[in-house]
Amino acid sequence: MTAALRETPAPTNPPTKTVTLEIDGRTVTVPEGTSVYDAAKSLQIDVPVLCHDPRLRPVGVCRMCVVEIEGARTLQASCVRPAESGMKVKTGSAVVVRNRKMLCELLMADQRPASARDATTGDDQLFAIARDLGADASRLKSVTAPAAVHPRKRDNSSHVIAVDHQACILCDRCIRACDDVQGNHVIGRSGKGYGTTISFDTDVPMGTSTCVECGECASVCPTGALTNKPVTIAMTPRNTLKQVESVCPYCGVGCALKLHVDTAANRVVMSEGRSPSGNDARLCVKGRYGFDYASHPHRLTKPLIRKETAYPKGPLTATGRREDDGTRGADVYPDYAQALSAFREATWDEALDLVARRLREARDRFGSPAMAGFGSAKCSNEEAYLFQKMVRSVFGTNNVDHCTRLCHASSVAALLECVGSGAVSTIYRDIENSDVAILTGTNTTSNHPVAATFFKEAARKGTKLIVIDVRRPDIADHAWQYVQILPGSDVSFYNAVMHVILEEGLEDRAYIEKFTENFEALREVVKRYTPEVASPICGIEPDRIRLIARTIGAAKAMLVFWGMGISQHVHGTDNARCLISLCLVTGNVGRPGTGLHPLRGQNNVQGASDAGLIPMMYPDYQPVANDATREKFQKAWGTTLDPNPGKTVVEISHAVEKGTVLAMYVMGENPFLSDPNVQRVRDAFCKLDFLVVQDIFLTETAEVADVVLPSTSYFEKTGTYTNTDRRVQLGRPALDPPGEARLDWRILVDVMERMGAKQPYRGIEDVFDEFVRLNNSYANLAYRHLGGAGKLWPCPDPENSEGTVVLFGDGFPTKSGRAKFSPAEVIPPAELPSAEFPFVLNTGRTLQHWHTGSMTRRAKMLDAIEPEAYCEMNAADLVRLGIADDAFVRLSTRRNSIRVRVRATHKVQLGGVFIPFHFREAAANLLTNDVIDPKGKIPEFKFCAVNVEAA
Amino acid sequence: MTTTKRVDPAELAKLPCTGPSFDDLRGKLDPIVARYPQRAAALLPVLWVVQRARAGWLHPKSIREVAEYLAVPQAHVEGVITFYTMFKDQPVGRDVVVVCKTLSCRLRGAQEVMDALEDHFGIDMGGTTKDGRYTIETGECLGLCDMAPCMTIDEERHGNLTPESAVKTLEGRPR
């Protein structure tokens, strides 16, 4: 391990002051500031409480937790009363119990006879307290409001949450959860006195409010006021279900969650955040409600072999969506049966033999360079490791890549070049230590919603967020400055910021001298980028550039987060180089609250890259072209390896088109929707001599496969996943695989063995151990460490430590130990708008959907919330074109055209079009340009010229 | 007697939001905001200006615009305007009449005044006359106990009312 990767020392805490008090006759010593409630809890004394939750700021409004404190004038709410030395507390004296009972009866008098919470999750806290106290509200019914006569309203408008105002006790938990935990500020109170209710926005139904359906309110509600609606089967009390601690299958934030499983029905019933963990039990709509795709009837349950009659391969089956009758989101997969009709079911033996025989023949006939594989960032570290091992050691080629190429390849290229490591230098929650944070090219509230909650929290506590994006992201609501630069102008903006920093002497001289090299080259380049020069390019006034530069220059700790808006350009590597330079020049790397954090898009982008799903690198970024490294892997795998770096995603597709790659193995990827200029990819793939797809659904790509191998979903298997923080976490199985679907790692081992390469694994854990042996960054890690909150690699002492939070505190893992400035000049985007194609097309994601939608569009709730393809344009542009909001438009580029609904918005700049790429029926990537960044080989998803017409 | 129907909050957005555009109001609002160290602190006076300029009530659009202008959540504005009785989240008549219902006025015949107004205009307290001229509601102490029973019509004060004089006052004002 290099010096740079040494663990950061824990901050030395000042000695804690303590107080000693007596509770129910027992003495306890607690840190000063501890509440009486928590002090009692430390003695295992349970004080009943309604408004308090450990994750929320205590407010003491419910008065249920009152205790008797000797000498106090009245009973005290223990959740807000700090413990004091010498205090004598009684938590269950007669007066306390009488008080609680009265209070409980008053609350129960307004309740309906049965609790909706008891009927679902079985954990209504008010009803439980009433049972414990024997509180009988019947004597009060006649004096309270006639709840039975004029009950308060129910609100079933939300897709995921049922609201019953009659059950609400105004404990404020949901309001604090929405404000303080999630930072969404949707819930408030309406009215005053007895008529007060919780309300959404301006007291509109929850389903029409600005609620993003994260479910945090329902998770903290103590009564039947806010309850989850069933996602798969009817909700049953949690004590009737099996609990499985796992990790969310969606984005790179990698939230730790707990699945509640009905084992008899083989269904996940409910998902909850868990703590302690990186996400502190927070979840978003995908993590909380998006788990049911695993049980979708479209799951593949038997191996499929293409019928002889289904050659030659034709176009994709039609989606059959009824576009013109006004029904939104009518089933987009009505032709699944038709798609399946091209295949016949086969036994595993037949399918695996066929796959092994055809791949072997292809390798022997066309040679190893004609073979290629796409792995996936949705698979585990073990599966990614095995997949690249199969392609390298059995297919004999380095033509193995995955969707990282489409998201952060340029960021990783720049990071490896400049700081010697492609991983984040600190975790996302380190923002709590930053006084300034840049969020650029990231729509965090949609794509990393739980990370966004921590960013919003930091902003509330004083961190200045500088949000830079061509399309106004919702996190801009929380920003100190929102900077709407012109599309593709990133380099000019950051160069101008650095120009001001250097001109005004705001750089960190000492840091530059001690830890960096090539500084003069940067100075030379940015010298020319005065704010006045950059302003017309990036569209930001010179004075604002100066203001931002000065704020960054004055920051004690600045952290930079970025996403696809930076990376998916022909100048993506240059964009990332600028961000790295900005951190280095101001000395903002290697300390708490500083550093570089490219937010990873998928659950295991970091891990799949660490595991070597990269054509030029073995696991742990060890170059394939290096003889010593290759020798190590040849020895470990007992085979000869190709010394030539392989092709990247887009290069492989182009090679398939040219006929130089002829056989492909695709595991969990769906290039038919995810790749740029996708018609070209589809046409090319039809020409493959042999294509095998291993997936859980018959994806668009699988439709043209020769063999489809049904594999297991995230919820059915054990494996480790590395999130955007470098946090390695263990996913555990919750469900049995459907039908004959088989574990992915077993399928890979089966194929390798049938191709003649014997594998040594007794179980999945052996695969992880082999991976760890060949990957220094993961050294010392084993399954037994990876439950709970997981471990942050590098983790020299997993028995006692969470791992390394901040990297590069004392230098960089480069040859010289220094980081290198790599200055960048402005390069225009590859395809500029013209008279024929006057708009700029930008692609991205939505909150509810994920990647090619193969999972989220089969998740009932997510699909119900966002059922249909759409694009967004500036309202003024639509007025100018005479197109109404919500009408259909035709978007055309030099490559293709699609018909899709348009939404008017002010988030998109004039002259811009934004389109999410999840939707098969209007695939954004039919339009995108497959030109790539020369260094990162990432396609320019974020910029191409497009024309818009009414349709 | 008709029961006054409040418009369902979910339906309010369908009503027209009359009055000047928010951009036209900024000239009045910016100086108010400038008086406070934080934008959010200007919420009450800003709401008051917007309510007066826009037909005497706060349309959901007004709430959204004020929330955005002051960078506070809509839900927070909703909480404020439903707490303070002088903010209206429902359409009101051209003038708002408040009849005091607190102790001094009650002792001096406020109930009879209310009954007379209800009978005369055919509405419940809180309702709006059919011609849209008055919204008549009850309120807590108006600080005019020396001339109880009393009422206010917008910012005018009227005291020593009798059932007859109350009706006459309202009917006698220029239309």
Coordinates of C-alpha atoms in Angstrom, one line a residue, chain A residues 540-706:
Chain A
I540 CA -21.7 33.9 -17.2
E541 CA -20.9 37.6 -16.5
P542 CA -17.3 38.3 -15.6
D543 CA -18.1 39.7 -12.2
R544 CA -20.0 36.5 -11.2
I545 CA -17.0 34.4 -12.3
R546 CA -14.9 36.6 -10.0
L547 CA -17.3 36.3 -7.1
I548 CA -17.3 32.5 -7.4
A549 CA -13.5 32.3 -7.8
R550 CA -13.0 34.4 -4.7
T551 CA -15.4 32.3 -2.7
I552 CA -13.6 29.1 -3.8
G553 CA -10.3 30.8 -3.1
A554 CA -11.3 31.8 0.4
A555 CA -12.9 28.4 1.3
K556 CA -11.2 26.5 4.1
A557 CA -12.5 23.2 2.7
M558 CA -14.0 22.7 -0.7
L559 CA -15.4 19.5 -2.1
V560 CA -16.3 18.9 -5.8
F561 CA -19.1 16.6 -6.8
W562 CA -19.7 15.9 -10.5
G563 CA -21.8 13.7 -12.7
M564 CA -22.5 12.9 -16.3
G565 CA -22.8 16.6 -17.2
I566 CA -19.1 16.8 -16.9
S567 CA -18.1 13.4 -18.2
Q568 CA -20.3 12.7 -21.2
H569 CA -18.7 15.0 -23.7
V570 CA -16.0 14.7 -26.3
H571 CA -14.1 17.0 -23.9
G572 CA -15.2 15.0 -20.8
T573 CA -11.7 14.2 -19.8
D574 CA -10.8 17.9 -20.1
N575 CA -13.8 18.9 -18.0
A576 CA -12.6 16.5 -15.3
R577 CA -9.0 17.7 -15.6
C578 CA -10.3 21.2 -14.9
L579 CA -12.1 20.1 -11.7
I580 CA -9.0 18.3 -10.5
S581 CA -6.8 21.3 -11.2
L582 CA -9.2 23.5 -9.4
C583 CA -9.0 21.3 -6.2
L584 CA -5.2 21.1 -6.5
V585 CA -4.6 24.8 -7.1
T586 CA -6.5 25.7 -4.0
G587 CA -5.1 22.8 -1.9
N588 CA -8.5 21.2 -1.5
V589 CA -7.5 17.5 -1.5
G590 CA -6.7 15.2 1.3
R591 CA -8.3 16.9 4.3
P592 CA -11.8 16.4 5.7
G593 CA -14.4 18.3 3.7
T594 CA -12.2 18.6 0.6
G595 CA -11.6 16.5 -2.5
L596 CA -13.0 15.0 -5.6
H597 CA -16.1 13.0 -5.8
P598 CA -17.4 11.8 -9.2
L599 CA -20.9 10.5 -8.2
R600 CA -21.2 7.0 -9.5
G601 CA -24.4 6.3 -11.3
Q602 CA -25.0 2.6 -10.8
N603 CA -24.8 0.5 -7.7
N604 CA -21.6 -1.1 -8.6
V605 CA -19.8 1.1 -11.1
Q606 CA -17.0 1.6 -8.7
G607 CA -16.8 -2.2 -8.0
A608 CA -17.1 -3.4 -11.5
S609 CA -14.2 -1.0 -12.5
D610 CA -12.2 -2.2 -9.5
A611 CA -12.8 -5.7 -10.6
G612 CA -11.3 -5.1 -14.0
L613 CA -14.3 -4.8 -16.4
I614 CA -12.1 -2.4 -18.3
P615 CA -10.3 -3.3 -21.6
M616 CA -6.9 -1.9 -20.6
M617 CA -6.8 -2.9 -17.0
Y618 CA -6.9 -5.9 -14.8
P619 CA -8.5 -5.7 -11.3
D620 CA -7.2 -2.7 -9.3
Y621 CA -6.4 -0.7 -12.4
Q622 CA -3.3 -2.8 -13.2
P623 CA -2.5 -2.2 -16.8
V624 CA -2.7 -5.3 -19.1
A625 CA 0.2 -4.0 -21.1
N626 CA 2.5 -4.2 -18.1
D627 CA 4.5 -7.5 -18.4
A628 CA 5.0 -8.0 -14.6
T629 CA 1.3 -7.5 -14.0
R630 CA 0.3 -9.8 -16.8
E631 CA 2.7 -12.4 -15.5
K632 CA 1.0 -12.2 -12.1
F633 CA -2.5 -12.8 -13.6
Q634 CA -1.2 -15.5 -15.9
K635 CA 0.1 -17.3 -12.9
A636 CA -3.1 -16.8 -10.9
W637 CA -5.4 -17.9 -13.7
G638 CA -3.1 -20.6 -15.1
T639 CA -3.3 -19.4 -18.7
T640 CA -1.7 -17.1 -21.3
L641 CA -3.1 -13.6 -21.5
D642 CA -3.3 -11.1 -24.4
P643 CA -0.8 -8.2 -23.9
N644 CA -2.9 -5.8 -26.0
P645 CA -5.4 -3.5 -24.4
G646 CA -8.9 -4.3 -25.7
K647 CA -11.6 -2.3 -27.2
T648 CA -14.1 0.0 -25.4
V649 CA -17.9 -0.2 -25.6
V650 CA -18.4 2.1 -28.6
E651 CA -15.3 0.7 -30.3
I652 CA -16.6 -2.8 -29.8
S653 CA -19.9 -1.9 -31.4
H654 CA -18.1 -0.3 -34.3
A655 CA -15.9 -3.4 -34.7
V656 CA -19.1 -5.5 -34.7
E657 CA -20.4 -3.3 -37.5
K658 CA -17.2 -3.8 -39.5
G659 CA -17.3 -7.5 -38.9
T660 CA -14.0 -7.7 -36.9
V661 CA -15.8 -8.7 -33.6
L662 CA -18.1 -11.7 -34.3
A663 CA -19.0 -13.3 -31.1
M664 CA -20.2 -11.6 -27.9
Y665 CA -21.3 -12.4 -24.4
V666 CA -23.5 -9.7 -22.8
M667 CA -24.2 -10.0 -19.0
G668 CA -26.8 -7.6 -17.6
E669 CA -26.1 -4.8 -20.2
N670 CA -28.6 -3.5 -22.6
P671 CA -26.7 -1.6 -25.3
F672 CA -29.8 -1.6 -27.5
L673 CA -31.1 1.3 -25.4
S674 CA -28.0 2.6 -23.5
D675 CA -25.5 3.1 -26.3
P676 CA -25.3 6.2 -28.5
N677 CA -26.7 6.2 -32.0
V678 CA -28.4 3.0 -31.0
Q679 CA -29.8 2.0 -34.4
R680 CA -26.3 1.6 -35.6
V681 CA -25.6 -0.7 -32.6
R682 CA -28.8 -2.7 -33.3
D683 CA -28.1 -3.1 -37.0
A684 CA -24.5 -4.2 -36.2
F685 CA -25.5 -6.7 -33.5
C686 CA -27.8 -8.4 -35.9
K687 CA -24.7 -9.3 -37.9
L688 CA -22.9 -11.1 -35.0
D689 CA -22.1 -14.7 -35.7
F690 CA -23.1 -15.5 -32.1
L691 CA -24.6 -13.5 -29.3
V692 CA -25.4 -14.8 -25.9
V693 CA -27.2 -12.6 -23.3
Q694 CA -27.4 -13.4 -19.7
D695 CA -30.2 -11.4 -18.0
I696 CA -33.3 -11.5 -15.9
F697 CA -35.6 -10.1 -18.6
L698 CA -35.8 -10.4 -22.3
T699 CA -34.2 -7.0 -22.8
E700 CA -34.1 -5.2 -26.1
T701 CA -30.6 -6.6 -26.6
A702 CA -31.7 -10.1 -25.7
E703 CA -34.3 -10.0 -28.4
V704 CA -31.6 -10.5 -31.0
A705 CA -29.6 -13.1 -29.0
D706 CA -28.9 -16.6 -30.2

